[in-house]
PDB file of C-alpha atoms in Angstrom:
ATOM      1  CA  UNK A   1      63.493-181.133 -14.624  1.00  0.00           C
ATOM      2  CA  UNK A   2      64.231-177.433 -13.930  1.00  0.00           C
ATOM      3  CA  UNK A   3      67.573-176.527 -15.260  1.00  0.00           C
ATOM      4  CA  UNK A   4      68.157-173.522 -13.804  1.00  0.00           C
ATOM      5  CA  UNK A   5      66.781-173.014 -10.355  1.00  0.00           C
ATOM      6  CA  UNK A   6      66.343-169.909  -7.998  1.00  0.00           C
ATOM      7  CA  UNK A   7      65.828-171.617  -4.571  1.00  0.00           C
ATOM      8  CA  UNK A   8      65.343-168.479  -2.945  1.00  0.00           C
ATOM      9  CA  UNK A   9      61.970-167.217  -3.337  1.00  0.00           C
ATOM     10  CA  UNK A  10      62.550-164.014  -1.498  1.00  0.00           C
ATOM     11  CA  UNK A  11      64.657-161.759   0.213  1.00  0.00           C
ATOM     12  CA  UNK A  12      64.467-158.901   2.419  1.00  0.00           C
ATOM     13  CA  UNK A  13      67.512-156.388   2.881  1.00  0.00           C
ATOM     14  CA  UNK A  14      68.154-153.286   4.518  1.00  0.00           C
ATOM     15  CA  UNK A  15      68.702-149.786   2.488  1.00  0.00           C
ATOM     16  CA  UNK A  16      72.738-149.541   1.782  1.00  0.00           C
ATOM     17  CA  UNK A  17      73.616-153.186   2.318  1.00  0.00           C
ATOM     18  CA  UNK A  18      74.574-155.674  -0.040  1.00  0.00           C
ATOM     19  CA  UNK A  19      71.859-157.774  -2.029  1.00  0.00           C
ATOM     20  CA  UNK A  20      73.040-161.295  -3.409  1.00  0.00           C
ATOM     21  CA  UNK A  21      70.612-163.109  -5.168  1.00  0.00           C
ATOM     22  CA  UNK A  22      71.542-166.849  -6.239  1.00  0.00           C
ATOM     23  CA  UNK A  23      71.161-168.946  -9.002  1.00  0.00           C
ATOM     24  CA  UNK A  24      72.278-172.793 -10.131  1.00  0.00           C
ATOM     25  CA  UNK A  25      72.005-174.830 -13.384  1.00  0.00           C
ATOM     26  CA  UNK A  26      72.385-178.206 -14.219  1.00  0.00           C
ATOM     27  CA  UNK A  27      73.486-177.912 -17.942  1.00  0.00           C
ATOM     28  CA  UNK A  28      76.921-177.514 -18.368  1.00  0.00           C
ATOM     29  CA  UNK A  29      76.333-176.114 -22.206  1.00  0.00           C
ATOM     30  CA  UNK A  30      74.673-173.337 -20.945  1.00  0.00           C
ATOM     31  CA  UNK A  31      76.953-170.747 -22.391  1.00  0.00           C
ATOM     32  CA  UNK A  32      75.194-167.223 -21.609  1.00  0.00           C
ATOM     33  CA  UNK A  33      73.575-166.315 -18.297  1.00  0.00           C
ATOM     34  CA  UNK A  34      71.325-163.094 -17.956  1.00  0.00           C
ATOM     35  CA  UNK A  35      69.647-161.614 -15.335  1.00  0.00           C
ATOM     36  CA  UNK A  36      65.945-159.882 -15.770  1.00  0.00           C
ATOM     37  CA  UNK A  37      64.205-157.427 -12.941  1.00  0.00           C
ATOM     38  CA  UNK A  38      60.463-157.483 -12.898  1.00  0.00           C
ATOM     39  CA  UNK A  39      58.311-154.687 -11.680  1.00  0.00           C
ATOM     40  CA  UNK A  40      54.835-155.458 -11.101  1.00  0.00           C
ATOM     41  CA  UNK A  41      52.317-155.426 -14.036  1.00  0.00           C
ATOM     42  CA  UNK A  42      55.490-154.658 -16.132  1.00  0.00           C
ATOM     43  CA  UNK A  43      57.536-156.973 -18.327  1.00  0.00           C
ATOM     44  CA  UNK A  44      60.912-157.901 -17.378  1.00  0.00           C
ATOM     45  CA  UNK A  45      63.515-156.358 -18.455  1.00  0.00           C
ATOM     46  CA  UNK A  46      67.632-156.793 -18.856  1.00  0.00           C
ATOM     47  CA  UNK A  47      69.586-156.151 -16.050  1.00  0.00           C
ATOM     48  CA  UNK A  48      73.294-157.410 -16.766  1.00  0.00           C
ATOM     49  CA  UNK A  49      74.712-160.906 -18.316  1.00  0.00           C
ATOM     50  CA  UNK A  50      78.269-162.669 -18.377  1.00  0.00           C
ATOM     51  CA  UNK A  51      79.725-165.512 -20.604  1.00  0.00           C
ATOM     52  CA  UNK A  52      80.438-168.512 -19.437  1.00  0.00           C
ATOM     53  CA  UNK A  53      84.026-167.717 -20.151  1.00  0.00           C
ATOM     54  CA  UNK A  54      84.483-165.144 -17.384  1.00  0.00           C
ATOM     55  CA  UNK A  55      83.424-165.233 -14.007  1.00  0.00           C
ATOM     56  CA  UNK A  56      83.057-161.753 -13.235  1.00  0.00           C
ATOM     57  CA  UNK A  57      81.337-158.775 -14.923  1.00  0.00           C
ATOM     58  CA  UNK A  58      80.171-155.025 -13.386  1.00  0.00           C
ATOM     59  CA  UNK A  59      77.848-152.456 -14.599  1.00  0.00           C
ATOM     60  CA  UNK A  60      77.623-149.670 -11.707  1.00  0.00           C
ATOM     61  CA  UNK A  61      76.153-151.158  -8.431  1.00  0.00           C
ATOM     62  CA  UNK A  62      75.356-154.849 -10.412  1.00  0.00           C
ATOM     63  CA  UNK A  63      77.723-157.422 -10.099  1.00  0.00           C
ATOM     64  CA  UNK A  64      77.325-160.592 -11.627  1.00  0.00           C
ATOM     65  CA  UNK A  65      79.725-163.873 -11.051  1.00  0.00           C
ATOM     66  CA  UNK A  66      80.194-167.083 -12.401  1.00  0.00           C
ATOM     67  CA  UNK A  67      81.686-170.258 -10.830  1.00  0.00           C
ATOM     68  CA  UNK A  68      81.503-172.926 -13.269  1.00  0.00           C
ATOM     69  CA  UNK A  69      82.670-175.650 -11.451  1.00  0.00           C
ATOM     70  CA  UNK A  70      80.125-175.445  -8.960  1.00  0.00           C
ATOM     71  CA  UNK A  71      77.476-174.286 -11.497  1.00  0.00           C
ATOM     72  CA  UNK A  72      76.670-171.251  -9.637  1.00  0.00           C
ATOM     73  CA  UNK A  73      75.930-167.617 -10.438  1.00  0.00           C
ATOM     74  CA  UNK A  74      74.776-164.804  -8.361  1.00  0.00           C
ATOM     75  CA  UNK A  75      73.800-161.294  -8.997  1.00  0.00           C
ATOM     76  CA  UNK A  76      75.220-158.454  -6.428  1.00  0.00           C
ATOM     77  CA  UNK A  77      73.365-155.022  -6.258  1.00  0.00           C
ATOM     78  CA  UNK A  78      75.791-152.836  -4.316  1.00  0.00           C
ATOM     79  CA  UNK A  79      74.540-150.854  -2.203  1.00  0.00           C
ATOM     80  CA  UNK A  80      70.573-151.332  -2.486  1.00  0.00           C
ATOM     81  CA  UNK A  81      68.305-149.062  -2.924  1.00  0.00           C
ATOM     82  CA  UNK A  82      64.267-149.283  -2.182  1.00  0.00           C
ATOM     83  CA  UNK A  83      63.810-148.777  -6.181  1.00  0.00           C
ATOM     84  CA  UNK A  84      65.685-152.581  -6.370  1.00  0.00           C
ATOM     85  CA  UNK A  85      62.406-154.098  -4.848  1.00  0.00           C
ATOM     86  CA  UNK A  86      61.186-156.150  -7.856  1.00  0.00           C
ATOM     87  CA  UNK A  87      61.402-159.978  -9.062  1.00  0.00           C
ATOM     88  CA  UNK A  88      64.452-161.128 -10.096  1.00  0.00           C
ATOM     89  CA  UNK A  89      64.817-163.913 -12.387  1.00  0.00           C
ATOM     90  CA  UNK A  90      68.206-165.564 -13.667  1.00  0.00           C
ATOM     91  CA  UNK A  91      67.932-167.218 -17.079  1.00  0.00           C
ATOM     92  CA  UNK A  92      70.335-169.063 -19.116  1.00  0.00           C
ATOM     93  CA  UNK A  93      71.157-169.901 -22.701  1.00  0.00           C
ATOM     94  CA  UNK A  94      72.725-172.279 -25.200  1.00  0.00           C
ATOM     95  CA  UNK A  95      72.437-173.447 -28.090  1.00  0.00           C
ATOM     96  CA  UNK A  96      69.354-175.818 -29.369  1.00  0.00           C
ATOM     97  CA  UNK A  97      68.852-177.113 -33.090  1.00  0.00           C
ATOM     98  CA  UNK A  98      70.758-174.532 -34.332  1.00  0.00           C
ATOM     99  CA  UNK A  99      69.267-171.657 -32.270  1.00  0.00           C
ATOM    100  CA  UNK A 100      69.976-170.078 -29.172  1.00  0.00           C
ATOM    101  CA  UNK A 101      67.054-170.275 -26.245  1.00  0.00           C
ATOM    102  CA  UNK A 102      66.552-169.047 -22.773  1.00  0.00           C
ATOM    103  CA  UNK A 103      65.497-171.203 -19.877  1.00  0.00           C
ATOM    104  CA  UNK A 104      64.381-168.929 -16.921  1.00  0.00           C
ATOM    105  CA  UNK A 105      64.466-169.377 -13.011  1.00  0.00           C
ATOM    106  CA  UNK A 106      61.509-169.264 -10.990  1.00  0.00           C
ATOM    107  CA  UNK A 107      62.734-165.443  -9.753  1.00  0.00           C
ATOM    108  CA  UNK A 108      63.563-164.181  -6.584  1.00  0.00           C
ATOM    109  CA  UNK A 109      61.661-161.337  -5.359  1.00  0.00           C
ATOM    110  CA  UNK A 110      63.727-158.547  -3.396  1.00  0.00           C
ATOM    111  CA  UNK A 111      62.557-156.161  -1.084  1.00  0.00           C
ATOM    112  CA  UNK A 112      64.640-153.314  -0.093  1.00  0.00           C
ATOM    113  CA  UNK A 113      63.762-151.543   3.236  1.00  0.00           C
ATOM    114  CA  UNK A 114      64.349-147.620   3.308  1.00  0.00           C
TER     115      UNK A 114
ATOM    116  CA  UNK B   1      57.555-144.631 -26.083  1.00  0.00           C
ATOM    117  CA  UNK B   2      56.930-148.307 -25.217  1.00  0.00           C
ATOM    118  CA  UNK B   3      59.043-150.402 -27.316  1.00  0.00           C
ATOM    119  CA  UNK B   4      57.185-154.046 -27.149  1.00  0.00           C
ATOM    120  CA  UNK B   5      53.352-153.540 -26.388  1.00  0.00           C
ATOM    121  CA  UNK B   6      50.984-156.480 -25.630  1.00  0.00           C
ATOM    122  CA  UNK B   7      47.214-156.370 -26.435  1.00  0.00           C
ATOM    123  CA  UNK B   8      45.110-156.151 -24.245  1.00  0.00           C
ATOM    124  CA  UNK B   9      46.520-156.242 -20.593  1.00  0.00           C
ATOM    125  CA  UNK B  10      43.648-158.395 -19.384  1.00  0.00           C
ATOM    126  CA  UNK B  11      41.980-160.956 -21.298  1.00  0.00           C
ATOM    127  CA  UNK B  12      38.783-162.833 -19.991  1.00  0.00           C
ATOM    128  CA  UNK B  13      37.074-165.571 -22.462  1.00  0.00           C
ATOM    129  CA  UNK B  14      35.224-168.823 -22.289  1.00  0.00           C
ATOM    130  CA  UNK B  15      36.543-172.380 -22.011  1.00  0.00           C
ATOM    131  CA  UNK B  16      36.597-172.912 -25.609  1.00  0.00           C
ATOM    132  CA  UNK B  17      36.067-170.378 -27.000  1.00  0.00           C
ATOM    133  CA  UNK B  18      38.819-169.275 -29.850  1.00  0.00           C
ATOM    134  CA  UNK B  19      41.300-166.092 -28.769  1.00  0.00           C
ATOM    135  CA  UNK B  20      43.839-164.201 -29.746  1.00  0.00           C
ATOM    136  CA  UNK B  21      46.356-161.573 -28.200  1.00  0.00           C
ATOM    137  CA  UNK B  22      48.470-159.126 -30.107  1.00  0.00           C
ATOM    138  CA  UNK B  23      51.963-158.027 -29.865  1.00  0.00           C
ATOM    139  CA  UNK B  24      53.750-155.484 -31.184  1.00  0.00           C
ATOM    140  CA  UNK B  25      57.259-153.561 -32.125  1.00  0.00           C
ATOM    141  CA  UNK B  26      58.958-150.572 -32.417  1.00  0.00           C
ATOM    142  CA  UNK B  27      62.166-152.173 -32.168  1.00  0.00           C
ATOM    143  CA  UNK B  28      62.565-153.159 -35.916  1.00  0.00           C
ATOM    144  CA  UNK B  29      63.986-156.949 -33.656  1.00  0.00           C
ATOM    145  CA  UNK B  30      64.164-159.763 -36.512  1.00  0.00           C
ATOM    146  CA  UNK B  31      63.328-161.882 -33.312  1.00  0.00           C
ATOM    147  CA  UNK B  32      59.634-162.268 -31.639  1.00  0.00           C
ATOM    148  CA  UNK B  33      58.994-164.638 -29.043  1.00  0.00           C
ATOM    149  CA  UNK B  34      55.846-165.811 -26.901  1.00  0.00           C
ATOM    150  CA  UNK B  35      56.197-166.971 -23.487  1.00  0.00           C
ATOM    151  CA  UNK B  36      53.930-168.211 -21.196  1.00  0.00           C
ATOM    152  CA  UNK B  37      54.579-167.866 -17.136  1.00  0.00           C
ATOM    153  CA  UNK B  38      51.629-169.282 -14.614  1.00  0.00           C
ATOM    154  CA  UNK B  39      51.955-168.157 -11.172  1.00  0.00           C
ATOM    155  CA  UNK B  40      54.957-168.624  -9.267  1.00  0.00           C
ATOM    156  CA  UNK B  41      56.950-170.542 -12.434  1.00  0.00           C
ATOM    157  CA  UNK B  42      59.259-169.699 -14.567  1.00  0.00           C
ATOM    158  CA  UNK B  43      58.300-168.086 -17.764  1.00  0.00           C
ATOM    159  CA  UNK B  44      58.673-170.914 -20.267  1.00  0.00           C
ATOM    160  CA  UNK B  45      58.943-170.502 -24.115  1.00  0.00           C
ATOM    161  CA  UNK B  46      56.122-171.229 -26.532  1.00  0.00           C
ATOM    162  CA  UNK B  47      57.656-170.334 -29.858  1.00  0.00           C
ATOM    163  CA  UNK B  48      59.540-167.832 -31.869  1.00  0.00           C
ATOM    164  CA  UNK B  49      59.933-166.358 -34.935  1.00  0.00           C
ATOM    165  CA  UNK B  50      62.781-165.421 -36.997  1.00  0.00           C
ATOM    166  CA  UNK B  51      61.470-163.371 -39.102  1.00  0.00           C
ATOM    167  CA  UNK B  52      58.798-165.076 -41.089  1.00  0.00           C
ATOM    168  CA  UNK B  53      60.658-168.660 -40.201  1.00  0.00           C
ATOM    169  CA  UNK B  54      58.367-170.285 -36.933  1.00  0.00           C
ATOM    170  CA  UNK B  55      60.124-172.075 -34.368  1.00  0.00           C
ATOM    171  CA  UNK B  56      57.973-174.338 -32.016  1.00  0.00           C
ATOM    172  CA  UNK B  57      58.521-175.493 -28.674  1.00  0.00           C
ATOM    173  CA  UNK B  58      58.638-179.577 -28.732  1.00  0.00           C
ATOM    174  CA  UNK B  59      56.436-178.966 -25.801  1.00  0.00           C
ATOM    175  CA  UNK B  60      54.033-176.597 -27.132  1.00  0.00           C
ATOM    176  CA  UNK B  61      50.202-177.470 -27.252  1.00  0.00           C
ATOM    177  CA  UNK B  62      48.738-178.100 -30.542  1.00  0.00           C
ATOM    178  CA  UNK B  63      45.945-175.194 -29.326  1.00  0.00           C
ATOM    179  CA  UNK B  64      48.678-172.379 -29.005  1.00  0.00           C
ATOM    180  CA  UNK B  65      49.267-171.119 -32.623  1.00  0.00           C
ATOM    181  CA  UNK B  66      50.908-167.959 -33.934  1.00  0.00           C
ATOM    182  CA  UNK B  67      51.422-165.713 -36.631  1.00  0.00           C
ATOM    183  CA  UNK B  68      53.761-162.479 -37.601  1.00  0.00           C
ATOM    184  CA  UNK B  69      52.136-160.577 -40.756  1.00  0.00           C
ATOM    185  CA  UNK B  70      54.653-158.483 -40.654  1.00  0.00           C
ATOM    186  CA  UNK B  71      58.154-157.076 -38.523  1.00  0.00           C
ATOM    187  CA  UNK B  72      56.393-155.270 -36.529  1.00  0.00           C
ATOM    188  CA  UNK B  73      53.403-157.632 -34.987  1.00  0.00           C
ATOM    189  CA  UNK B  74      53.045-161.061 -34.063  1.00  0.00           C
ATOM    190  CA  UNK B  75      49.747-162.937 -32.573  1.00  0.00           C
ATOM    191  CA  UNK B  76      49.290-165.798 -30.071  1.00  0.00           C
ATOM    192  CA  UNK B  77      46.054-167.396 -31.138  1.00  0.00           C
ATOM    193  CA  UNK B  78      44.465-170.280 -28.975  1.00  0.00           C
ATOM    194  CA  UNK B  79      42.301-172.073 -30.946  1.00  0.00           C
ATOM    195  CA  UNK B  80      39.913-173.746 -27.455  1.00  0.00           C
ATOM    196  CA  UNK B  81      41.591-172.596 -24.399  1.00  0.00           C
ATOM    197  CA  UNK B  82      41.469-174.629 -21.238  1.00  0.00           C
ATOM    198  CA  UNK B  83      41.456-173.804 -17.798  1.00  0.00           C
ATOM    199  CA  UNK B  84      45.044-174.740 -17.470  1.00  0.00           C
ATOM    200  CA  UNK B  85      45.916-172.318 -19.996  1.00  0.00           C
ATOM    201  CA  UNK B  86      44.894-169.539 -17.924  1.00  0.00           C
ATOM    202  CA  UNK B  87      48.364-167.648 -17.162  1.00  0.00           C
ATOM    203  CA  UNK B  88      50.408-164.556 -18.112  1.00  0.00           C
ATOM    204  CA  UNK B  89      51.488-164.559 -21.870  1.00  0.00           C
ATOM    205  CA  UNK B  90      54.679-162.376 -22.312  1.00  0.00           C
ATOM    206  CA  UNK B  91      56.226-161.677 -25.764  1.00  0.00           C
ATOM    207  CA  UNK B  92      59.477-160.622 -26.434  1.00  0.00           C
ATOM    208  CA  UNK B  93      61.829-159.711 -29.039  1.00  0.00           C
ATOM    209  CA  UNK B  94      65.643-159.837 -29.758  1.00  0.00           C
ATOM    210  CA  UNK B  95      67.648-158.334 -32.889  1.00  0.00           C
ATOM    211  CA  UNK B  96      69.352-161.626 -33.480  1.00  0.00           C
ATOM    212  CA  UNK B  97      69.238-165.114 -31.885  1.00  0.00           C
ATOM    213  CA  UNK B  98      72.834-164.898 -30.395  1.00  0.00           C
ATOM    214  CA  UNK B  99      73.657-166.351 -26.944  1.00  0.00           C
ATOM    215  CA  UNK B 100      74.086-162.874 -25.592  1.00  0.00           C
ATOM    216  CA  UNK B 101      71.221-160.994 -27.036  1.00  0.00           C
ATOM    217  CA  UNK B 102      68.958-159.587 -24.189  1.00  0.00           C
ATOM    218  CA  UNK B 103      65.019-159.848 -24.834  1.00  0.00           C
ATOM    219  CA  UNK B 104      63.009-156.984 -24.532  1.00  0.00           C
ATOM    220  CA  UNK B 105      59.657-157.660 -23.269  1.00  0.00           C
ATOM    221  CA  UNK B 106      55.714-156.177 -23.148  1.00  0.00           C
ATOM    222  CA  UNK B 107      54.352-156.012 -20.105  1.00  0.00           C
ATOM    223  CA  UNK B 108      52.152-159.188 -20.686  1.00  0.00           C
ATOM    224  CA  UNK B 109      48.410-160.222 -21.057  1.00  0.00           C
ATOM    225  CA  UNK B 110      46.702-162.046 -18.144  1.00  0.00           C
ATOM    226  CA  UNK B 111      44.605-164.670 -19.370  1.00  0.00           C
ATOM    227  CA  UNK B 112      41.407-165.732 -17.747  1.00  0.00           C
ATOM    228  CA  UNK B 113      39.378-168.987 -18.585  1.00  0.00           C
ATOM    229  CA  UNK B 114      35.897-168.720 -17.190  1.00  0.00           C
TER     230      UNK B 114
END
């Protein structure tokens, strides 16, 4: 059971436009979301997170926002740029036996054309 | 200045035969993780350490084992790899285990079972 799904497996967006990349979970707990871009051959790395008790948050052209009620989060990357082009994957955390752990989407890869 | 460096980027070995990547830190993170991500799925979590204290997956094969000598390196070992266990292996670390902490990540070993 996949608790945080990425149903979009890609996307393809013009240079300058908006790029909104979508993610749901199932477990209402979850109470930090982050969101990881992935070059090829390279490791993913952080992009931008929100708590689950906002529903907005900005850092330069990367917009992330929160409904809760629907269980819904996307990322906006405002405007786009052809160095966006990479995987994308949402994950989520909460607390487990006393730790916190991440449970990652299946990524959405975005391709920006110049 | 690579801050989380996985050893070697490709791995080839025998179905059966015993191996072992490497990971390891500049970071000074308390926090190392191993994560495992086949094609197309999500990366999903193996184990972690807190600094000497192991945390396993409920999940986690008996054949995936690991170790941390020390802050700065921790091993995935698989003790007779299968040819389902042929995937990327990404490790990560954190400075804490907080909710909000991002992971910062190597660039992954691709493991081959011949």
């Amino acid at each position: 059971d996949q608790q945080v799904k990425q149903n979009s497996p890609s996307l393809s967006v013009q240079e300058g436009r908006i790029s909104i990349l979508n993610c749901d979970y199932t477990n209402s707990m979850f109470d930090y979301f982050l969101w990881y871009k992935k070059y090829p051959a390279e490791g993913p790395t952080f992009l931008i997170s929100i708590s689950s008790i906002k529903d907005k948050n900005e850092d330069g052209r990367f917009t992330v926002f929160l409904n809760k009620s629907a269980k819904h989060l996307s990322l906006h990357i405002v405007p786009s740029q052809p160095g966006d082009s990479a995987v994308y994957f949402c994950a989520a955390s909460s607390l487990s036996s006393g730790t916190y752990k991440y449970i990652f989407g299946t990524g959405t890869r975005l391709k920006v054309l110049a | 200045d690579a801050m989380v460096i996985q050893n070697p980027r490709y791995q080839v070995t025998q179905f059966g035969k015993p191996v072992t990547l490497s990971c390891s830190q500049t970071l000074n993170h308390n926090v190392m993780y191993w994560y495992q991500q086949k094609s197309s799925q999500a990366p999903k979590l193996l184990f972690h350490y807190y600094d000497k204290d192991f945390n396993n997956e409920a999940d986690t094969p008996d054949n995936f084992q690991s170790r941390r000598p020390n802050t700065s390196f921790c091993f995935l070992d698989i003790r007779s790899p299968g040819l389902g266990d042929a995937a990327m292996y990404l490790c990560a670390t954190s400075r804490d285990l907080g909710g909000n902490q991002p992971q910062h990540f190597g660039d992954g070993t691709r493991l081959s079972i011949l």
